[in-house]
C-alpha cells in the first residue's frame, strides 16, 4: 500500500495511512493493524463501527495565497488531531473523549482560531467560546468569553459533567475552572503575531472606510474568523460534537458567537447526528444551524447530506458564509461549506486519514 497517494499535484487531496503517519511520528502504527490485509477498495468492518470528522474553520482559503510550508502546517495539525481522536475510538473509547481530545490538539496549535491561536477582540484581548454535547444523553456543556483558559473545550466538558448548568461565561466560568483544576494561563499565552496583524489590518480598513486613512485593505474571512470542531461516532453507537473558537477578529468584548450556543454551532443527538459548525456566527445562530440539521433528519426523514446542505443553503440565503461537519449513526459524513475552503479531515473506511483544504 502506498504511504502517500498524491492526486493531481501537491495541493490536491492527500491521503495518509494512519499507520504511516504514526510511523513518521515515531509511534507504532495504530491503524496498520486495522487495515492490514484489506484491499484499498474494500471497507474495513472494524472502521465501519466508528467515525471521526474534524474542521479547522471555513473561509477564503485560496490555493494561490497558500505557501507550501503553511499548507504543510495546517495539514499536520489536522492529522495530529485526527490521530488523537482516532486512537481513542479505535480502542473503544467514547465519542466524547475523542472529540475533546481532537479539539484540544487544535486548540494548542497556533494556526487555528481556538485556544493558543485565538483572534483578538477590538480591545486587543482574547475571548474564547466552546461547547461539547453528548448525543446519548443530550447532556451539553458550553463556555463563553473566557480569557485565561488554555483549553476551553475541557472546561465545557467540566461544565457539562460537574456544574449542574449547561452554559457558563466569563469570570464565573473561570472561577469554576480554577476550583476544578483546569489549567489557566496569562492572556500573553494567546498572543500570535499573525492574529495581531489581522486585528491591525481590520482596524486600519475600518479607519479607511471612515475616511481617516487613504489606503484600501483587502480583508478576507481568514483574517476575520475561524473555529475548530470535531464530531464522532464511537463503537457503542454514541455520537458527540465539540466546537471551540476565538470568535471573530475585532469583535466587541462580550460578543458571543454560535460555537457555544447549543443547537447553533454545536449539537449531538443519537437519534439523528452530531454537528459542529464554522462561519459567521451571527447567521449561524439565527439559522439554528446544528439543530436544524438534526430536525430535518428527525422530522422530515432527510439524509444527513441533504439536511446539512439544505441548512447551509438557508445560511447562505440570509447572507452568511461558512460550513459544517456532521456524522450520523450509520457513519455517514457530511462536510459542506460555501466558502472557497474549509480546513477539514476525517478517517475513511480503510482507516486512512483524509485531509482537505480547498473546494
Ligand atoms: N463561528 C465562529 C464565531 O462566529 C467563527 C468561525 O467559525 O469562523 O464565533
CSV table of C-alpha atoms and ligand atoms in Angstrom, one decimal:
chain,number,residue,atom,x,y,z
A,1,UNK,CA,0.0,0.0,0.0
A,2,UNK,CA,1.4,3.4,-0.9
A,3,UNK,CA,2.3,5.5,2.1
A,4,UNK,CA,1.3,8.7,0.3
A,5,UNK,CA,-1.1,8.9,-2.6
A,6,UNK,CA,-0.9,12.3,-4.2
A,7,UNK,CA,-3.7,13.0,-6.6
A,8,UNK,CA,-3.1,15.6,-9.3
A,9,UNK,CA,-0.5,17.7,-7.6
A,10,UNK,CA,0.9,18.6,-4.2
A,11,UNK,CA,-2.1,20.8,-3.4
A,12,UNK,CA,-4.6,18.1,-4.1
A,13,UNK,CA,-6.2,15.8,-1.6
A,14,UNK,CA,-3.6,13.8,0.2
A,15,UNK,CA,-4.5,10.5,1.8
A,16,UNK,CA,-2.4,9.4,4.6
A,17,UNK,CA,-2.4,5.9,6.1
A,18,UNK,CA,-2.9,6.4,9.8
A,19,UNK,CA,-0.2,3.8,10.3
A,20,UNK,CA,2.3,5.6,8.1
A,21,UNK,CA,1.6,8.8,9.8
A,22,UNK,CA,2.2,7.3,13.2
A,23,UNK,CA,5.4,5.7,11.9
A,24,UNK,CA,6.5,9.0,10.5
A,25,UNK,CA,5.9,10.5,14.0
A,26,UNK,CA,8.0,7.7,15.6
A,27,UNK,CA,5.0,5.9,17.1
A,28,UNK,CA,3.8,2.4,16.4
A,29,UNK,CA,1.3,2.4,13.5
A,30,UNK,CA,-2.1,2.2,15.1
A,31,UNK,CA,-4.2,2.0,12.0
A,32,UNK,CA,-2.0,-0.5,10.3
A,33,UNK,CA,-3.4,-3.4,12.3
A,34,UNK,CA,-6.9,-2.4,11.4
A,35,UNK,CA,-6.4,-2.1,7.7
A,36,UNK,CA,-3.9,-4.9,7.4
A,37,UNK,CA,-4.5,-7.3,4.6
A,38,UNK,CA,-7.5,-5.3,3.3
A,39,UNK,CA,-7.5,-4.3,-0.3
A,40,UNK,CA,-7.7,-0.5,-0.7
A,41,UNK,CA,-11.2,-0.5,-2.2
A,42,UNK,CA,-12.9,-2.6,0.4
A,43,UNK,CA,-14.4,-1.1,3.5
A,44,UNK,CA,-12.8,-2.3,6.7
A,45,UNK,CA,-15.6,-3.6,9.0
A,46,UNK,CA,-13.7,-2.5,12.1
A,47,UNK,CA,-13.5,1.1,10.9
A,48,UNK,CA,-17.2,1.0,9.9
A,49,UNK,CA,-18.1,0.9,13.5
A,50,UNK,CA,-16.7,4.3,14.4
A,51,UNK,CA,-16.0,7.6,12.7
A,52,UNK,CA,-14.4,10.9,13.2
A,53,UNK,CA,-14.6,14.2,11.3
A,54,UNK,CA,-12.8,17.5,12.1
A,55,UNK,CA,-12.8,21.1,10.8
A,56,UNK,CA,-10.4,23.9,11.4
A,57,UNK,CA,-12.5,26.7,10.1
A,58,UNK,CA,-14.0,27.8,6.8
A,59,UNK,CA,-13.2,30.9,4.8
A,60,UNK,CA,-11.4,32.4,1.9
A,61,UNK,CA,-8.6,29.9,1.6
A,62,UNK,CA,-7.0,30.4,-1.8
A,63,UNK,CA,-4.5,28.0,-3.2
A,64,UNK,CA,-2.6,30.8,-4.8
A,65,UNK,CA,-2.2,32.6,-1.5
A,66,UNK,CA,-1.0,29.5,0.5
A,67,UNK,CA,2.7,28.7,0.8
A,68,UNK,CA,3.7,25.0,0.8
A,69,UNK,CA,5.1,25.5,4.3
A,70,UNK,CA,1.8,26.9,5.6
A,71,UNK,CA,-0.2,24.2,3.9
A,72,UNK,CA,2.0,21.6,5.5
A,73,UNK,CA,1.5,23.1,8.9
A,74,UNK,CA,-2.3,23.1,8.6
A,75,UNK,CA,-2.3,19.5,7.3
A,76,UNK,CA,0.0,18.4,10.1
A,77,UNK,CA,-2.2,20.0,12.7
A,78,UNK,CA,-5.4,18.3,11.4
A,79,UNK,CA,-3.6,15.0,11.1
A,80,UNK,CA,-2.4,15.2,14.7
A,81,UNK,CA,-5.9,16.0,15.8
A,82,UNK,CA,-7.3,13.0,13.8
A,83,UNK,CA,-4.7,10.8,15.4
A,84,UNK,CA,-5.7,11.9,18.9
A,85,UNK,CA,-9.4,11.2,18.3
A,86,UNK,CA,-8.8,8.0,16.3
A,87,UNK,CA,-6.7,6.4,18.9
A,88,UNK,CA,-9.4,6.8,21.5
A,89,UNK,CA,-12.2,5.5,19.2
A,90,UNK,CA,-10.1,2.6,18.0
A,91,UNK,CA,-9.6,1.2,21.4
A,92,UNK,CA,-13.3,1.5,22.2
A,93,UNK,CA,-13.2,4.9,23.9
A,94,UNK,CA,-16.2,7.3,23.8
A,95,UNK,CA,-17.0,9.8,21.1
A,96,UNK,CA,-17.0,12.5,23.9
A,97,UNK,CA,-13.4,11.7,24.8
A,98,UNK,CA,-12.4,11.5,21.1
A,99,UNK,CA,-13.9,14.9,20.2
A,100,UNK,CA,-12.5,16.6,23.3
A,101,UNK,CA,-9.0,15.2,22.6
A,102,UNK,CA,-9.1,16.2,18.9
A,103,UNK,CA,-10.2,19.7,19.7
A,104,UNK,CA,-7.6,20.1,22.4
A,105,UNK,CA,-4.9,19.3,19.8
A,106,UNK,CA,-6.3,22.0,17.5
A,107,UNK,CA,-6.6,24.5,20.4
A,108,UNK,CA,-2.9,24.0,21.1
A,109,UNK,CA,-2.0,24.7,17.5
A,110,UNK,CA,-1.4,28.4,16.8
A,111,UNK,CA,-2.6,28.0,13.2
A,112,UNK,CA,-6.2,27.6,14.2
A,113,UNK,CA,-8.5,30.2,15.8
A,114,UNK,CA,-9.1,28.5,19.1
A,115,UNK,CA,-7.1,28.3,22.3
A,116,UNK,CA,-3.5,29.3,21.5
A,117,UNK,CA,-4.3,30.8,18.1
A,118,UNK,CA,-7.4,32.7,19.2
A,119,UNK,CA,-8.1,36.0,17.4
A,120,UNK,CA,-8.2,39.4,19.1
A,121,UNK,CA,-11.2,41.5,20.2
A,122,UNK,CA,-11.4,45.2,19.3
A,123,UNK,CA,-9.8,45.8,22.8
A,124,UNK,CA,-6.8,43.7,21.9
A,125,UNK,CA,-7.8,40.9,24.3
A,126,UNK,CA,-8.7,37.2,23.5
A,127,UNK,CA,-12.1,35.8,24.4
A,128,UNK,CA,-12.9,32.2,23.7
A,129,UNK,CA,-16.1,30.2,23.4
A,130,UNK,CA,-16.6,26.4,23.3
A,131,UNK,CA,-19.2,23.7,23.6
A,132,UNK,CA,-19.5,19.9,23.8
A,133,UNK,CA,-22.6,17.7,23.5
A,134,UNK,CA,-23.3,14.1,24.3
A,135,UNK,CA,-25.6,12.5,21.7
A,136,UNK,CA,-26.6,9.7,24.0
A,137,UNK,CA,-28.0,11.7,26.9
A,138,UNK,CA,-28.3,15.1,25.3
A,139,UNK,CA,-26.1,16.5,28.1
A,140,UNK,CA,-24.3,19.6,27.0
A,141,UNK,CA,-21.7,22.0,28.3
A,142,UNK,CA,-20.8,25.4,27.0
A,143,UNK,CA,-18.5,28.2,27.9
A,144,UNK,CA,-18.2,31.8,26.6
A,145,UNK,CA,-16.0,34.9,26.9
A,146,UNK,CA,-13.1,33.0,28.5
A,147,UNK,CA,-9.8,34.9,28.8
A,148,UNK,CA,-7.5,32.6,30.6
A,149,UNK,CA,-8.4,29.0,29.9
A,150,UNK,CA,-5.8,27.1,27.9
A,151,UNK,CA,-8.2,24.5,26.6
A,152,UNK,CA,-11.8,25.9,26.6
A,153,UNK,CA,-13.2,22.6,25.4
A,154,UNK,CA,-12.2,20.8,28.6
A,155,UNK,CA,-13.9,23.5,30.6
A,156,UNK,CA,-17.0,23.0,28.5
A,157,UNK,CA,-16.9,19.3,29.3
A,158,UNK,CA,-16.5,20.0,33.0
A,159,UNK,CA,-19.5,22.4,32.9
A,160,UNK,CA,-21.5,19.6,31.4
A,161,UNK,CA,-20.4,17.0,33.9
A,162,UNK,CA,-19.9,18.9,37.2
A,163,UNK,CA,-21.6,22.3,37.3
A,164,UNK,CA,-25.3,21.4,37.1
A,165,UNK,CA,-25.5,24.0,34.4
A,166,UNK,CA,-25.3,24.0,30.6
A,167,UNK,CA,-23.6,27.3,29.9
A,168,UNK,CA,-21.2,29.5,31.9
A,169,UNK,CA,-19.3,32.6,30.9
A,170,UNK,CA,-16.5,35.0,31.9
A,171,UNK,CA,-15.2,35.2,35.5
A,172,UNK,CA,-17.7,32.8,36.9
A,173,UNK,CA,-16.7,30.1,34.4
A,174,UNK,CA,-13.0,30.8,35.1
A,175,UNK,CA,-13.6,30.6,38.9
A,176,UNK,CA,-15.3,27.2,38.4
A,177,UNK,CA,-12.3,26.2,36.3
A,178,UNK,CA,-9.8,27.2,39.0
A,179,UNK,CA,-11.8,25.3,41.6
A,180,UNK,CA,-11.7,22.2,39.5
A,181,UNK,CA,-8.0,22.1,38.5
A,182,UNK,CA,-8.4,23.3,34.8
A,183,UNK,CA,-5.3,25.0,33.5
A,184,UNK,CA,-5.4,28.8,33.4
A,185,UNK,CA,-2.8,30.9,31.6
A,186,UNK,CA,-1.9,34.6,31.2
A,187,UNK,CA,-3.5,36.4,28.3
A,188,UNK,CA,0.0,36.7,26.9
A,189,UNK,CA,-0.1,33.0,26.1
A,190,UNK,CA,-2.7,33.7,23.3
A,191,UNK,CA,-0.6,36.3,21.5
A,192,UNK,CA,0.4,35.4,18.0
A,193,UNK,CA,1.9,37.9,15.5
A,194,UNK,CA,-0.4,36.8,12.7
A,195,UNK,CA,-3.6,37.4,14.7
A,196,UNK,CA,-2.4,40.7,15.9
A,197,UNK,CA,-1.6,41.8,12.4
A,198,UNK,CA,-5.1,40.7,11.3
A,199,UNK,CA,-6.6,42.9,14.0
A,200,UNK,CA,-4.5,45.9,12.9
A,201,UNK,CA,-5.5,45.3,9.3
A,202,UNK,CA,-9.2,45.3,10.1
A,203,UNK,CA,-8.9,48.4,12.3
A,204,UNK,CA,-7.0,50.1,9.5
A,205,UNK,CA,-9.6,49.1,7.0
A,206,UNK,CA,-12.3,50.5,9.3
A,207,UNK,CA,-10.5,53.8,9.5
A,208,UNK,CA,-10.1,53.9,5.8
A,209,UNK,CA,-13.8,53.4,5.3
A,210,UNK,CA,-14.5,56.3,7.6
A,211,UNK,CA,-12.1,58.5,5.6
A,212,UNK,CA,-9.3,58.9,8.1
A,213,UNK,CA,-6.8,56.9,6.1
A,214,UNK,CA,-6.2,56.7,2.4
A,215,UNK,CA,-5.4,53.1,1.9
A,216,UNK,CA,-7.5,50.2,0.6
A,217,UNK,CA,-7.4,47.0,2.5
A,218,UNK,CA,-8.5,43.5,1.4
A,219,UNK,CA,-9.9,41.7,4.4
A,220,UNK,CA,-10.5,38.0,3.9
A,221,UNK,CA,-12.7,36.0,6.2
A,222,UNK,CA,-9.4,34.2,7.0
A,223,UNK,CA,-8.5,37.5,8.7
A,224,UNK,CA,-11.8,37.7,10.4
A,225,UNK,CA,-12.6,34.3,11.9
A,226,UNK,CA,-12.1,30.5,12.1
A,227,UNK,CA,-13.1,27.8,14.6
A,228,UNK,CA,-12.2,24.2,15.3
A,229,UNK,CA,-14.6,21.3,15.7
A,230,UNK,CA,-15.0,17.6,15.9
A,231,UNK,CA,-17.8,15.1,15.5
A,232,UNK,CA,-17.5,11.4,16.2
A,233,UNK,CA,-19.4,8.1,16.4
A,234,UNK,CA,-17.9,5.5,18.8
A,235,UNK,CA,-18.1,1.7,18.9
A,236,UNK,CA,-21.1,1.9,21.2
A,237,UNK,CA,-23.0,3.8,18.6
A,238,UNK,CA,-22.8,7.1,20.6
A,239,UNK,CA,-22.4,10.5,18.8
A,240,UNK,CA,-20.7,13.6,20.2
A,241,UNK,CA,-19.9,17.1,18.9
A,242,UNK,CA,-17.3,19.6,20.2
A,243,UNK,CA,-16.5,23.1,19.0
A,244,UNK,CA,-14.0,25.7,20.1
A,245,UNK,CA,-13.2,29.2,18.9
A,246,UNK,CA,-11.6,32.6,19.5
A,247,UNK,CA,-14.6,34.1,17.7
A,248,UNK,CA,-14.2,36.9,15.2
A,249,UNK,CA,-11.3,39.3,14.9
A,250,UNK,CA,-12.2,42.8,16.2
A,251,UNK,CA,-15.4,41.6,17.8
A,252,UNK,CA,-16.7,43.7,20.7
A,253,UNK,CA,-15.6,42.4,24.1
A,254,UNK,CA,-18.5,40.3,25.3
A,255,UNK,CA,-19.7,39.2,21.9
A,256,UNK,CA,-20.5,35.5,21.8
A,257,UNK,CA,-20.8,33.6,18.6
A,258,UNK,CA,-22.6,30.4,17.5
A,259,UNK,CA,-20.0,27.9,18.7
A,260,UNK,CA,-21.1,27.7,22.3
A,261,UNK,CA,-24.8,28.0,21.5
A,262,UNK,CA,-26.3,24.5,21.7
A,263,UNK,CA,-28.3,24.0,18.5
A,264,UNK,CA,-26.5,26.7,16.6
A,265,UNK,CA,-22.8,25.9,16.4
A,266,UNK,CA,-22.9,22.6,18.2
A,267,UNK,CA,-25.4,19.7,18.6
A,268,UNK,CA,-25.4,16.0,19.0
A,269,UNK,CA,-28.3,13.5,19.3
A,270,UNK,CA,-28.0,9.8,18.9
A,271,UNK,CA,-31.3,9.6,17.1
A,272,UNK,CA,-30.0,11.8,14.3
A,273,UNK,CA,-26.5,13.2,14.1
A,274,UNK,CA,-23.7,15.2,15.6
A,275,UNK,CA,-22.8,18.6,14.1
A,276,UNK,CA,-20.1,21.3,14.5
A,277,UNK,CA,-20.3,24.5,12.5
A,278,UNK,CA,-17.9,27.3,11.5
A,279,UNK,CA,-18.6,30.6,9.8
A,280,UNK,CA,-20.3,33.9,10.5
A,281,UNK,CA,-21.7,33.2,14.0
A,282,UNK,CA,-24.5,35.7,13.9
A,283,UNK,CA,-26.0,34.0,10.9
A,284,UNK,CA,-25.5,30.5,12.3
A,285,UNK,CA,-27.3,31.5,15.5
A,286,UNK,CA,-30.2,33.0,13.5
A,287,UNK,CA,-30.5,29.9,11.4
A,288,UNK,CA,-30.1,27.5,14.4
A,289,UNK,CA,-27.8,25.5,12.1
A,290,UNK,CA,-26.7,22.5,14.1
A,291,UNK,CA,-30.2,21.6,15.5
A,292,UNK,CA,-31.8,22.3,12.2
A,293,UNK,CA,-29.7,19.6,10.5
A,294,UNK,CA,-30.9,17.2,13.2
A,295,UNK,CA,-34.5,18.3,12.9
A,296,UNK,CA,-34.6,17.8,9.2
A,297,UNK,CA,-33.4,14.3,9.7
A,298,UNK,CA,-35.8,13.6,12.5
A,299,UNK,CA,-39.0,15.3,11.3
A,300,UNK,CA,-38.5,15.2,7.5
A,301,UNK,CA,-36.6,12.0,7.2
A,302,UNK,CA,-33.8,13.7,5.2
A,303,UNK,CA,-30.4,12.0,4.8
A,304,UNK,CA,-27.5,13.6,6.7
A,305,UNK,CA,-26.1,15.0,3.5
A,306,UNK,CA,-29.4,16.5,2.3
A,307,UNK,CA,-30.1,18.0,5.7
A,308,UNK,CA,-26.6,19.5,6.1
A,309,UNK,CA,-26.7,21.1,2.6
A,310,UNK,CA,-30.2,22.4,2.9
A,311,UNK,CA,-29.3,24.2,6.2
A,312,UNK,CA,-26.2,25.7,4.8
A,313,UNK,CA,-28.3,26.9,1.9
A,314,UNK,CA,-30.5,28.6,4.4
A,315,UNK,CA,-27.5,30.3,6.0
A,316,UNK,CA,-26.4,31.5,2.5
A,317,UNK,CA,-29.8,33.0,1.8
A,318,UNK,CA,-29.5,35.0,5.0
A,319,UNK,CA,-26.1,36.2,3.7
A,320,UNK,CA,-23.9,34.1,5.9
A,321,UNK,CA,-20.8,32.1,4.8
A,322,UNK,CA,-19.2,29.1,6.4
A,323,UNK,CA,-19.5,25.4,6.7
A,324,UNK,CA,-20.2,22.5,9.0
A,325,UNK,CA,-19.2,18.9,9.7
A,326,UNK,CA,-21.7,16.2,10.6
A,327,UNK,CA,-21.8,12.4,11.2
A,328,UNK,CA,-24.7,10.1,11.8
A,329,UNK,CA,-25.1,6.7,13.5
A,330,UNK,CA,-24.6,4.9,10.2
A,331,UNK,CA,-21.3,6.6,9.9
A,332,UNK,CA,-22.4,8.8,7.0
A,333,UNK,CA,-20.4,12.0,7.0
A,334,UNK,CA,-21.2,15.5,5.5
A,335,UNK,CA,-18.7,18.4,5.2
A,336,UNK,CA,-20.5,21.1,3.2
A,337,UNK,CA,-19.2,24.7,3.0
A,338,UNK,CA,-20.0,27.7,0.9
A,339,UNK,CA,-16.6,29.4,1.1
A,340,UNK,CA,-13.5,28.8,-1.1
A,341,UNK,CA,-12.1,26.4,1.5
A,342,UNK,CA,-12.5,24.7,4.8
A,343,UNK,CA,-9.8,23.0,6.8
A,344,UNK,CA,-11.1,19.5,7.3
A,345,UNK,CA,-10.3,15.9,7.9
A,346,UNK,CA,-11.8,12.6,8.5
A,347,UNK,CA,-10.9,8.9,8.9
A,348,UNK,CA,-12.1,7.0,5.8
A,349,UNK,CA,-13.5,3.4,5.7
A,350,UNK,CA,-10.0,2.0,5.2
A,351,UNK,CA,-8.7,3.7,8.3
A,352,UNK,CA,-6.8,6.3,6.3
A,353,UNK,CA,-6.7,9.9,7.3
A,354,UNK,CA,-8.0,12.2,4.7
A,355,UNK,CA,-7.2,15.9,5.0
A,356,UNK,CA,-8.6,18.5,2.6
A,357,UNK,CA,-8.5,22.3,2.4
A,358,UNK,CA,-9.9,23.6,-0.8
A,359,UNK,CA,-13.2,23.1,-2.7
B,1,LIG,N1,-18.4,30.8,14.2
B,1,LIG,C1,-17.4,31.5,14.8
B,1,LIG,C2,-18.0,32.7,15.5
B,1,LIG,O1,-18.8,33.4,15.0
B,1,LIG,C3,-16.3,31.9,13.9
B,1,LIG,C4,-16.0,31.0,12.8
B,1,LIG,O2,-16.3,29.8,12.8
B,1,LIG,O3,-15.3,31.3,11.8
B,1,LIG,O4,-17.6,32.9,16.6
